[in-house]
PDB file of C-alpha atoms in Angstrom:
ATOM      1  CA  MET A 295      81.245 -45.217  25.586  1.00 47.00           C
ATOM      2  CA  GLU A 296      78.437 -44.677  27.968  1.00 50.00           C
ATOM      3  CA  ILE A 297      78.203 -41.648  30.306  1.00 51.00           C
ATOM      4  CA  PRO A 298      77.409 -42.516  33.832  1.00 54.00           C
ATOM      5  CA  MET A 299      74.011 -41.488  35.125  1.00 54.00           C
ATOM      6  CA  GLY A 300      75.484 -39.289  37.851  1.00 51.00           C
ATOM      7  CA  THR A 301      77.541 -37.397  35.339  1.00 50.00           C
ATOM      8  CA  GLN A 302      74.501 -36.785  33.115  1.00 52.00           C
ATOM      9  CA  GLY A 303      72.575 -35.330  36.065  1.00 54.00           C
ATOM     10  CA  CYS A 304      75.360 -32.941  36.953  1.00 53.00           C
ATOM     11  CA  PHE A 305      75.687 -31.810  33.345  1.00 50.00           C
ATOM     12  CA  SER A 306      71.969 -31.150  33.046  1.00 60.00           C
ATOM     13  CA  LYS A 307      71.949 -29.101  36.255  1.00 62.00           C
ATOM     14  CA  SER A 308      74.914 -26.980  35.144  1.00 64.00           C
ATOM     15  CA  LEU A 309      73.304 -26.334  31.760  1.00 60.00           C
ATOM     16  CA  LEU A 310      70.037 -25.289  33.371  1.00 61.00           C
ATOM     17  CA  LEU A 311      71.901 -22.939  35.737  1.00 63.00           C
ATOM     18  CA  SER A 312      73.753 -21.328  32.860  1.00 64.00           C
ATOM     19  CA  ALA A 313      70.544 -20.825  30.927  1.00 62.00           C
ATOM     20  CA  SER A 314      68.869 -19.259  33.941  1.00 61.00           C
ATOM     21  CA  ILE A 315      71.766 -16.862  34.448  1.00 65.00           C
ATOM     22  CA  LEU A 316      71.652 -15.918  30.769  1.00 62.00           C
ATOM     23  CA  VAL A 317      67.914 -15.241  30.861  1.00 55.00           C
ATOM     24  CA  LEU A 318      68.291 -13.181  34.042  1.00 53.00           C
ATOM     25  CA  ARG A 319      70.992 -11.069  32.449  1.00 56.00           C
ATOM     26  CA  MET A 320      68.836 -10.602  29.381  1.00 58.00           C
ATOM     27  CA  LEU A 321      65.961  -9.471  31.545  1.00 52.00           C
ATOM     28  CA  GLN A 322      68.185  -7.083  33.441  1.00 49.00           C
ATOM     29  CA  GLY A 323      69.589  -5.737  30.192  1.00 48.00           C
ATOM     30  CA  SER A 324      66.146  -5.300  28.700  1.00 46.00           C
ATOM     31  CA  GLN A 325      64.897  -3.541  31.818  1.00 49.00           C
ATOM     32  CA  ALA A 326      67.905  -1.218  31.813  1.00 52.00           C
ATOM     33  CA  ALA A 327      67.270  -0.359  28.129  1.00 84.00           C
ATOM     34  CA  LEU A 328      63.731   0.908  28.843  1.00 92.00           C
ATOM     35  CA  HIS A 329      63.647   4.611  29.774  1.00 93.00           C
ATOM     36  CA  ILE A 330      60.934   7.250  30.436  1.00 95.00           C
ATOM     37  CA  GLN A 331      61.464  10.856  29.413  1.00 95.00           C
ATOM     38  CA  LYS A 332      59.313  13.629  30.950  1.00 96.00           C
ATOM     39  CA  ILE A 333      58.218  16.473  28.679  1.00 95.00           C
ATOM     40  CA  PRO A 334      58.433  18.972  30.291  1.00 95.00           C
ATOM     41  CA  GLU A 335      60.821  17.979  33.034  1.00 94.00           C
ATOM     42  CA  GLN A 336      59.116  20.214  35.632  1.00 93.00           C
ATOM     43  CA  PRO A 337      55.398  20.389  34.763  1.00 95.00           C
ATOM     44  CA  GLN A 338      53.188  23.172  36.114  1.00 94.00           C
ATOM     45  CA  LYS A 339      49.574  23.040  37.168  1.00 94.00           C
ATOM     46  CA  ASN A 340      47.066  22.715  34.258  1.00 94.00           C
ATOM     47  CA  GLN A 341      49.928  21.869  31.889  1.00 95.00           C
ATOM     48  CA  ASP A 342      49.983  18.775  29.636  1.00 96.00           C
ATOM     49  CA  LEU A 343      52.615  16.162  30.571  1.00 96.00           C
ATOM     50  CA  LEU A 344      54.013  13.622  28.122  1.00 97.00           C
ATOM     51  CA  LEU A 345      55.772  10.496  29.474  1.00 96.00           C
ATOM     52  CA  SER A 346      57.665   9.234  26.442  1.00 96.00           C
ATOM     53  CA  VAL A 347      58.940   5.641  26.642  1.00 95.00           C
ATOM     54  CA  GLN A 348      62.319   4.996  24.999  1.00 93.00           C
ATOM     55  CA  GLY A 349      63.675   1.544  24.072  1.00 92.00           C
ATOM     56  CA  VAL A 350      60.402  -0.312  23.379  1.00 91.00           C
ATOM     57  CA  PRO A 351      60.890  -3.312  20.984  1.00 90.00           C
ATOM     58  CA  ASP A 352      59.118  -3.360  17.642  1.00 88.00           C
ATOM     59  CA  THR A 353      56.776  -6.176  18.727  1.00 90.00           C
ATOM     60  CA  PHE A 354      55.076  -6.552  22.103  1.00 91.00           C
ATOM     61  CA  GLN A 355      51.829  -7.862  23.480  1.00 93.00           C
ATOM     62  CA  ASP A 356      50.697  -4.914  25.626  1.00 94.00           C
ATOM     63  CA  PHE A 357      51.884  -2.340  28.140  1.00 95.00           C
ATOM     64  CA  ASN A 358      50.446  -1.214  31.482  1.00 96.00           C
ATOM     65  CA  TRP A 359      50.893   2.090  33.305  1.00 97.00           C
ATOM     66  CA  TYR A 360      50.761   2.312  37.098  1.00 97.00           C
ATOM     67  CA  LEU A 361      50.721   5.174  39.581  1.00 96.00           C
ATOM     68  CA  GLY A 362      52.454   4.145  42.789  1.00 94.00           C
ATOM     69  CA  GLU A 363      55.378   2.202  44.203  1.00 94.00           C
ATOM     70  CA  GLU A 364      53.673  -1.166  43.641  1.00 94.00           C
ATOM     71  CA  MET A 365      52.294  -2.635  40.454  1.00 94.00           C
ATOM     72  CA  TYR A 366      48.892  -4.267  40.866  1.00 93.00           C
ATOM     73  CA  GLY A 367      45.266  -3.766  39.856  1.00 92.00           C
ATOM     74  CA  GLY A 368      44.579  -1.002  42.372  1.00 94.00           C
ATOM     75  CA  THR A 369      47.409   1.218  41.071  1.00 95.00           C
ATOM     76  CA  ARG A 370      46.890   0.553  37.360  1.00 96.00           C
ATOM     77  CA  LEU A 371      46.016   3.565  35.237  1.00 96.00           C
ATOM     78  CA  PHE A 372      45.323   1.888  31.916  1.00 96.00           C
ATOM     79  CA  THR A 373      46.300  -1.020  29.649  1.00 95.00           C
ATOM     80  CA  TYR A 374      47.106  -0.502  25.988  1.00 95.00           C
ATOM     81  CA  ILE A 375      46.617  -3.551  23.743  1.00 93.00           C
ATOM     82  CA  PRO A 376      47.689  -2.988  20.114  1.00 89.00           C
ATOM     83  CA  GLY A 377      45.824  -4.654  17.266  1.00 84.00           C
ATOM     84  CA  ILE A 378      42.244  -4.215  18.508  1.00 86.00           C
ATOM     85  CA  GLN A 379      39.677  -1.522  17.732  1.00 85.00           C
ATOM     86  CA  ARG A 380      39.730   0.086  21.211  1.00 85.00           C
ATOM     87  CA  PRO A 381      43.197  -0.753  22.487  1.00 91.00           C
ATOM     88  CA  GLN A 382      43.085   1.284  25.715  1.00 92.00           C
ATOM     89  CA  ARG A 383      41.410  -0.087  28.829  1.00 92.00           C
ATOM     90  CA  ASP A 384      41.164   2.086  31.946  1.00 93.00           C
ATOM     91  CA  GLY A 385      42.250   0.778  35.320  1.00 94.00           C
ATOM     92  CA  SER A 386      41.191   1.425  38.908  1.00 93.00           C
ATOM     93  CA  ALA A 387      43.593   4.377  39.425  1.00 94.00           C
ATOM     94  CA  MET A 388      42.402   6.276  36.345  1.00 94.00           C
ATOM     95  CA  GLY A 389      39.583   8.106  38.164  1.00 91.00           C
ATOM     96  CA  GLN A 390      38.782  11.488  36.564  1.00 91.00           C
ATOM     97  CA  ARG A 391      42.182  11.859  34.930  1.00 94.00           C
ATOM     98  CA  ASP A 392      42.393  12.603  31.209  1.00 94.00           C
ATOM     99  CA  ILE A 393      45.070  10.177  29.968  1.00 95.00           C
ATOM    100  CA  VAL A 394      45.772   9.002  26.420  1.00 93.00           C
ATOM    101  CA  GLY A 395      47.999   5.984  25.537  1.00 93.00           C
ATOM    102  CA  PHE A 396      50.040   5.747  22.333  1.00 93.00           C
ATOM    103  CA  PRO A 397      51.149   2.678  20.324  1.00 91.00           C
ATOM    104  CA  ASN A 398      54.826   3.280  21.157  1.00 91.00           C
ATOM    105  CA  GLY A 399      54.153   2.830  24.890  1.00 93.00           C
ATOM    106  CA  SER A 400      54.032   6.568  25.790  1.00 95.00           C
ATOM    107  CA  MET A 401      51.202   8.284  27.676  1.00 95.00           C
ATOM    108  CA  LEU A 402      49.862  11.862  27.749  1.00 96.00           C
ATOM    109  CA  LEU A 403      48.391  13.356  30.934  1.00 96.00           C
ATOM    110  CA  ARG A 404      46.265  16.401  30.086  1.00 96.00           C
ATOM    111  CA  ARG A 405      45.894  19.325  32.493  1.00 95.00           C
ATOM    112  CA  ALA A 406      48.105  17.826  35.179  1.00 96.00           C
ATOM    113  CA  GLN A 407      47.307  18.716  38.798  1.00 95.00           C
ATOM    114  CA  PRO A 408      49.470  18.677  41.939  1.00 95.00           C
ATOM    115  CA  THR A 409      47.509  15.587  43.068  1.00 94.00           C
ATOM    116  CA  ASP A 410      48.888  13.731  40.026  1.00 95.00           C
ATOM    117  CA  SER A 411      52.396  13.851  41.483  1.00 95.00           C
ATOM    118  CA  GLY A 412      53.967  10.498  42.334  1.00 95.00           C
ATOM    119  CA  THR A 413      55.804   7.490  40.893  1.00 96.00           C
ATOM    120  CA  TYR A 414      54.764   6.422  37.389  1.00 97.00           C
ATOM    121  CA  GLN A 415      55.723   2.902  36.191  1.00 97.00           C
ATOM    122  CA  VAL A 416      55.298   1.176  32.864  1.00 96.00           C
ATOM    123  CA  ALA A 417      55.473  -2.582  32.181  1.00 96.00           C
ATOM    124  CA  VAL A 418      55.844  -3.662  28.553  1.00 95.00           C
ATOM    125  CA  THR A 419      54.961  -7.349  27.998  1.00 94.00           C
ATOM    126  CA  ILE A 420      57.076  -8.820  25.195  1.00 92.00           C
ATOM    127  CA  ASN A 421      55.882 -12.425  25.755  1.00 91.00           C
ATOM    128  CA  SER A 422      54.687 -14.579  28.599  1.00 88.00           C
ATOM    129  CA  GLU A 423      58.230 -14.899  29.976  1.00 90.00           C
ATOM    130  CA  TRP A 424      59.653 -11.435  29.207  1.00 92.00           C
ATOM    131  CA  THR A 425      58.399  -8.125  30.661  1.00 93.00           C
ATOM    132  CA  MET A 426      60.305  -4.829  30.468  1.00 94.00           C
ATOM    133  CA  LYS A 427      59.791  -2.237  33.221  1.00 94.00           C
ATOM    134  CA  ALA A 428      60.703   1.387  33.863  1.00 96.00           C
ATOM    135  CA  LYS A 429      59.628   4.122  36.307  1.00 94.00           C
ATOM    136  CA  THR A 430      59.999   7.847  36.909  1.00 96.00           C
ATOM    137  CA  GLU A 431      59.105  10.449  39.522  1.00 96.00           C
ATOM    138  CA  VAL A 432      56.689  13.251  38.597  1.00 96.00           C
ATOM    139  CA  GLN A 433      56.172  16.430  40.641  1.00 95.00           C
ATOM    140  CA  VAL A 434      53.497  18.823  39.393  1.00 96.00           C
ATOM    141  CA  ALA A 435      54.170  22.316  40.802  1.00 94.00           C
ATOM    142  CA  GLU A 436      51.672  25.022  41.587  1.00 89.00           C
ATOM    143  CA  LYS A 437      51.722  28.099  39.385  1.00 78.00           C
ATOM    144  CA  ASN A 438      53.452  31.167  40.736  1.00 67.00           C
ATOM    145  CA  LYS A 439      50.812  32.973  42.728  1.00 57.00           C
ATOM    146  CA  GLU A 440      50.591  36.722  42.801  1.00 51.00           C
ATOM    147  CA  LEU A 441      51.893  38.156  45.992  1.00 47.00           C
ATOM    148  CA  PRO A 442      49.125  39.697  48.106  1.00 53.00           C
ATOM    149  CA  SER A 443      49.205  43.445  48.321  1.00 49.00           C
ATOM    150  CA  THR A 444      50.694  44.535  51.619  1.00 50.00           C
ATOM    151  CA  HIS A 445      49.540  47.699  53.343  1.00 50.00           C
ATOM    152  CA  LEU A 446      52.141  49.845  54.959  1.00 47.00           C
ATOM    153  CA  PRO A 447      51.574  50.416  58.663  1.00 56.00           C
ATOM    154  CA  THR A 448      50.752  53.880  59.922  1.00 61.00           C
ATOM    155  CA  ASN A 449      54.247  54.512  61.244  1.00 71.00           C
ATOM    156  CA  ALA A 450      55.787  53.525  57.921  1.00 74.00           C
ATOM    157  CA  GLY A 451      53.395  55.870  56.086  1.00 75.00           C
ATOM    158  CA  ILE A 452      54.288  58.754  58.363  1.00 86.00           C
ATOM    159  CA  LEU A 453      57.977  58.027  57.910  1.00 83.00           C
ATOM    160  CA  ALA A 454      57.601  57.928  54.125  1.00 83.00           C
ATOM    161  CA  ALA A 455      55.672  61.216  54.145  1.00 84.00           C
ATOM    162  CA  THR A 456      58.357  62.819  56.317  1.00 88.00           C
ATOM    163  CA  ILE A 457      61.138  61.691  54.006  1.00 91.00           C
ATOM    164  CA  ILE A 458      59.297  62.883  50.916  1.00 91.00           C
ATOM    165  CA  GLY A 459      58.537  66.251  52.551  1.00 85.00           C
ATOM    166  CA  SER A 460      62.176  66.697  53.567  1.00 87.00           C
ATOM    167  CA  LEU A 461      63.342  65.942  50.047  1.00 89.00           C
ATOM    168  CA  ALA A 462      60.824  68.413  48.588  1.00 87.00           C
ATOM    169  CA  ALA A 463      61.899  71.152  51.038  1.00 87.00           C
ATOM    170  CA  GLY A 464      65.566  70.550  50.242  1.00 86.00           C
ATOM    171  CA  ALA A 465      64.876  70.764  46.516  1.00 88.00           C
ATOM    172  CA  LEU A 466      62.966  74.030  47.008  1.00 87.00           C
ATOM    173  CA  LEU A 467      65.796  75.524  49.093  1.00 88.00           C
ATOM    174  CA  ILE A 468      68.397  74.568  46.493  1.00 92.00           C
ATOM    175  CA  SER A 469      66.237  76.110  43.751  1.00 87.00           C
ATOM    176  CA  CYS A 470      65.977  79.417  45.685  1.00 87.00           C
ATOM    177  CA  ILE A 471      69.740  79.573  46.266  1.00 90.00           C
ATOM    178  CA  ALA A 472      70.419  78.883  42.600  1.00 87.00           C
ATOM    179  CA  TYR A 473      67.937  81.599  41.589  1.00 87.00           C
ATOM    180  CA  LEU A 474      69.596  84.164  43.880  1.00 86.00           C
ATOM    181  CA  LEU A 475      73.061  83.320  42.554  1.00 86.00           C
ATOM    182  CA  VAL A 476      71.940  83.592  38.949  1.00 85.00           C
ATOM    183  CA  THR A 477      70.130  86.898  39.602  1.00 84.00           C
ATOM    184  CA  ARG A 478      73.137  88.366  41.403  1.00 80.00           C
ATOM    185  CA  ASN A 479      75.486  87.372  38.623  1.00 78.00           C
ATOM    186  CA  TRP A 480      73.144  88.849  36.028  1.00 75.00           C
ATOM    187  CA  LYS A 481      72.903  92.177  37.918  1.00 75.00           C
ATOM    188  CA  GLY A 482      76.711  92.377  38.222  1.00 70.00           C
ATOM    189  CA  GLN A 483      77.117  91.848  34.499  1.00 70.00           C
ATOM    190  CA  SER A 484      74.497  94.524  33.766  1.00 68.00           C
ATOM    191  CA  HIS A 485      76.295  97.012  36.061  1.00 63.00           C
ATOM    192  CA  ARG A 486      79.653  96.380  34.397  1.00 66.00           C
ATOM    193  CA  MET A 487      78.104  96.852  30.965  1.00 65.00           C
ATOM    194  CA  ALA A 488      76.488 100.140  32.052  1.00 59.00           C
ATOM    195  CA  THR A 489      79.784 101.591  33.378  1.00 59.00           C
ATOM    196  CA  THR A 490      81.740 100.683  30.226  1.00 59.00           C
ATOM    197  CA  GLU A 491      79.225 102.249  27.833  1.00 55.00           C
ATOM    198  CA  LYS A 492      79.443 105.982  26.842  1.00 51.00           C
ATOM    199  CA  PRO A 493      76.826 108.090  28.645  1.00 50.00           C
ATOM    200  CA  GLU A 494      74.195 109.536  26.456  1.00 52.00           C
ATOM    201  CA  LEU A 495      73.560 113.268  26.391  1.00 49.00           C
ATOM    202  CA  GLY A 496      70.137 114.297  27.412  1.00 49.00           C
ATOM    203  CA  PRO A 497      68.128 116.600  29.614  1.00 49.00           C
ATOM    204  CA  ALA A 498      69.299 116.620  33.235  1.00 47.00           C
ATOM    205  CA  HIS A 499      66.133 117.934  34.850  1.00 47.00           C
ATOM    206  CA  ASP A 500      62.623 118.512  33.877  1.00 49.00           C
ATOM    207  CA  ALA A 501      62.249 122.341  33.657  1.00 46.00           C
ATOM    208  CA  GLY A 502      58.748 122.481  32.341  1.00 54.00           C
ATOM    209  CA  ASP A 503      58.519 123.543  28.744  1.00 53.00           C
ATOM    210  CA  ASN A 504      62.177 124.635  28.598  1.00 54.00           C
ATOM    211  CA  ILE A 505      64.622 121.823  27.864  1.00 55.00           C
ATOM    212  CA  TYR A 506      68.291 122.503  28.431  1.00 53.00           C
ATOM    213  CA  GLU A 507      70.891 120.388  26.807  1.00 58.00           C
ATOM    214  CA  VAL A 508      74.414 120.302  28.164  1.00 56.00           C
ATOM    215  CA  MET A 509      76.989 120.062  25.433  1.00 59.00           C
ATOM    216  CA  PRO A 510      80.551 119.202  26.369  1.00 60.00           C
ATOM    217  CA  SER A 511      83.213 121.488  25.038  1.00 55.00           C
ATOM    218  CA  PRO A 512      85.054 119.780  22.200  1.00 55.00           C
ATOM    219  CA  VAL A 513      88.284 121.751  22.843  1.00 51.00           C
ATOM    220  CA  LEU A 514      89.606 123.065  26.126  1.00 51.00           C
ATOM    221  CA  LEU A 515      90.422 126.728  25.625  1.00 50.00           C
ATOM    222  CA  VAL A 516      93.783 127.502  27.180  1.00 51.00           C
ATOM    223  CA  SER A 517      95.787 130.571  26.353  1.00 50.00           C
ATOM    224  CA  PRO A 518      99.279 129.798  25.216  1.00 51.00           C
ATOM    225  CA  ILE A 519     102.025 130.302  27.782  1.00 50.00           C
ATOM    226  CA  SER A 520     104.136 132.394  25.416  1.00 50.00           C
ATOM    227  CA  ASP A 521     101.292 134.867  24.839  1.00 50.00           C
ATOM    228  CA  THR A 522     101.490 137.257  27.859  1.00 50.00           C
ATOM    229  CA  ARG A 523      99.760 140.182  26.293  1.00 54.00           C
ATOM    230  CA  PRO A 524      96.687 141.409  28.136  1.00 52.00           C
ATOM    231  CA  ILE A 525      93.407 140.707  26.651  1.00 51.00           C
ATOM    232  CA  ASN A 526      91.956 143.719  24.933  1.00 53.00           C
ATOM    233  CA  PRO A 527      88.965 145.070  26.795  1.00 52.00           C
ATOM    234  CA  VAL A 528      85.736 145.388  25.047  1.00 56.00           C
ATOM    235  CA  ARG A 529      85.773 148.648  23.151  1.00 61.00           C
ATOM    236  CA  PRO A 530      82.643 150.823  23.343  1.00 59.00           C
ATOM    237  CA  LEU A 531      80.672 151.212  20.233  1.00 58.00           C
ATOM    238  CA  PRO A 532      81.395 154.488  18.401  1.00 62.00           C
ATOM    239  CA  THR A 533      78.765 157.153  18.714  1.00 63.00           C
ATOM    240  CA  PRO A 534      76.905 157.911  15.580  1.00 59.00           C
ATOM    241  CA  PRO A 535      77.814 161.172  13.875  1.00 61.00           C
ATOM    242  CA  PRO A 536      75.442 164.102  14.330  1.00 60.00           C
ATOM    243  CA  LEU A 537      72.836 164.583  11.759  1.00 52.00           C
ATOM    244  CA  GLN A 538      73.770 167.105   9.143  1.00 56.00           C
ATOM    245  CA  ALA A 539      71.332 169.735   7.963  1.00 54.00           C
ATOM    246  CA  GLY A 540      70.034 168.836   4.708  1.00 56.00           C
ATOM    247  CA  PRO A 541      66.857 168.631   2.812  1.00 56.00           C
ATOM    248  CA  GLU A 542      66.385 164.977   3.908  1.00 56.00           C
ATOM    249  CA  ASN A 543      66.821 165.939   7.609  1.00 55.00           C
ATOM    250  CA  HIS A 544      64.689 169.082   7.586  1.00 57.00           C
ATOM    251  CA  GLN A 545      61.875 167.401   9.414  1.00 58.00           C
ATOM    252  CA  TYR A 546      64.148 166.686  12.384  1.00 59.00           C
ATOM    253  CA  GLN A 547      65.528 170.205  12.740  1.00 61.00           C
ATOM    254  CA  ASP A 548      62.741 171.320  15.057  1.00 62.00           C
ATOM    255  CA  LEU A 549      63.503 168.474  17.394  1.00 63.00           C
ATOM    256  CA  LEU A 550      67.226 169.039  17.390  1.00 62.00           C
ATOM    257  CA  ASN A 551      67.044 172.884  17.781  1.00 66.00           C
ATOM    258  CA  PRO A 552      63.832 173.677  19.621  1.00 64.00           C
ATOM    259  CA  ASP A 553      62.622 177.257  19.651  1.00 63.00           C
ATOM    260  CA  PRO A 554      62.838 178.621  23.200  1.00 64.00           C
ATOM    261  CA  ALA A 555      60.155 181.204  22.535  1.00 61.00           C
ATOM    262  CA  PRO A 556      57.212 179.074  23.381  1.00 59.00           C
ATOM    263  CA  TYR A 557      58.754 178.289  26.770  1.00 54.00           C
ATOM    264  CA  CYS A 558      59.377 181.991  27.457  1.00 53.00           C
ATOM    265  CA  GLN A 559      55.798 182.918  26.774  1.00 55.00           C
ATOM    266  CA  LEU A 560      54.624 180.734  29.679  1.00 55.00           C
ATOM    267  CA  VAL A 561      53.522 183.067  32.468  1.00 57.00           C
ATOM    268  CA  PRO A 562      52.631 181.776  35.828  1.00 60.00           C
ATOM    269  CA  THR A 563      49.111 182.550  36.891  1.00 59.00           C
ATOM    270  CA  SER A 564      48.322 184.222  40.147  1.00 53.00           C
TER     271      SER A 564
END
């Protein structure tokens, strides 16, 4: 049975369309499998940045890195060709950048600068008909700058000095009040202690060389009520008895019994 020529042409066209759709899906799937990871995610100035490529097949011909939205010779950074002695070949966009390519498709940007920010794209060539692509956005941030020292205006300085002076004066006033309260309390306690203690006996006045000591009477002398007899007056001392004549008192006899003769013999002179 022979197939008509028209039918063969339609069959060939449908087969070619199916194959094209299959290849397109494979390319889309391969492109979706390729991914770039930034390490670190937010690079700082003068910091190394690693763009690690994930999903690269085991065998490929080469890979090219680009900096920009379009992929052509003017935006190419470098080309890495495995299997030769010097696999890396710099492109037009390399300039003064320090970039190193690795066999797994990744690249390392040393001492990244804010001018290195932009869109990075990689194209991995599997064969002449299959190329895998991926891209990522890189933003290199400036380091945190030290804030410039700000000088307070004159009015602010005067206000600060006034506040500090007021606080110092208030603290001094509070300290004085606390000192007075503590001193007053201490004097009151000392006065109470002095009144409760027994007074010591001692000289009342300075009387020169003579020192008088006042002694309190231990017992109050009170005559009993029942005793109404008058107090005996002080009796005079008894007079001594007259001297008796005796041999031991002979020498005093002339004094006791003077001889009146000598007085009689006194004659007044004219």
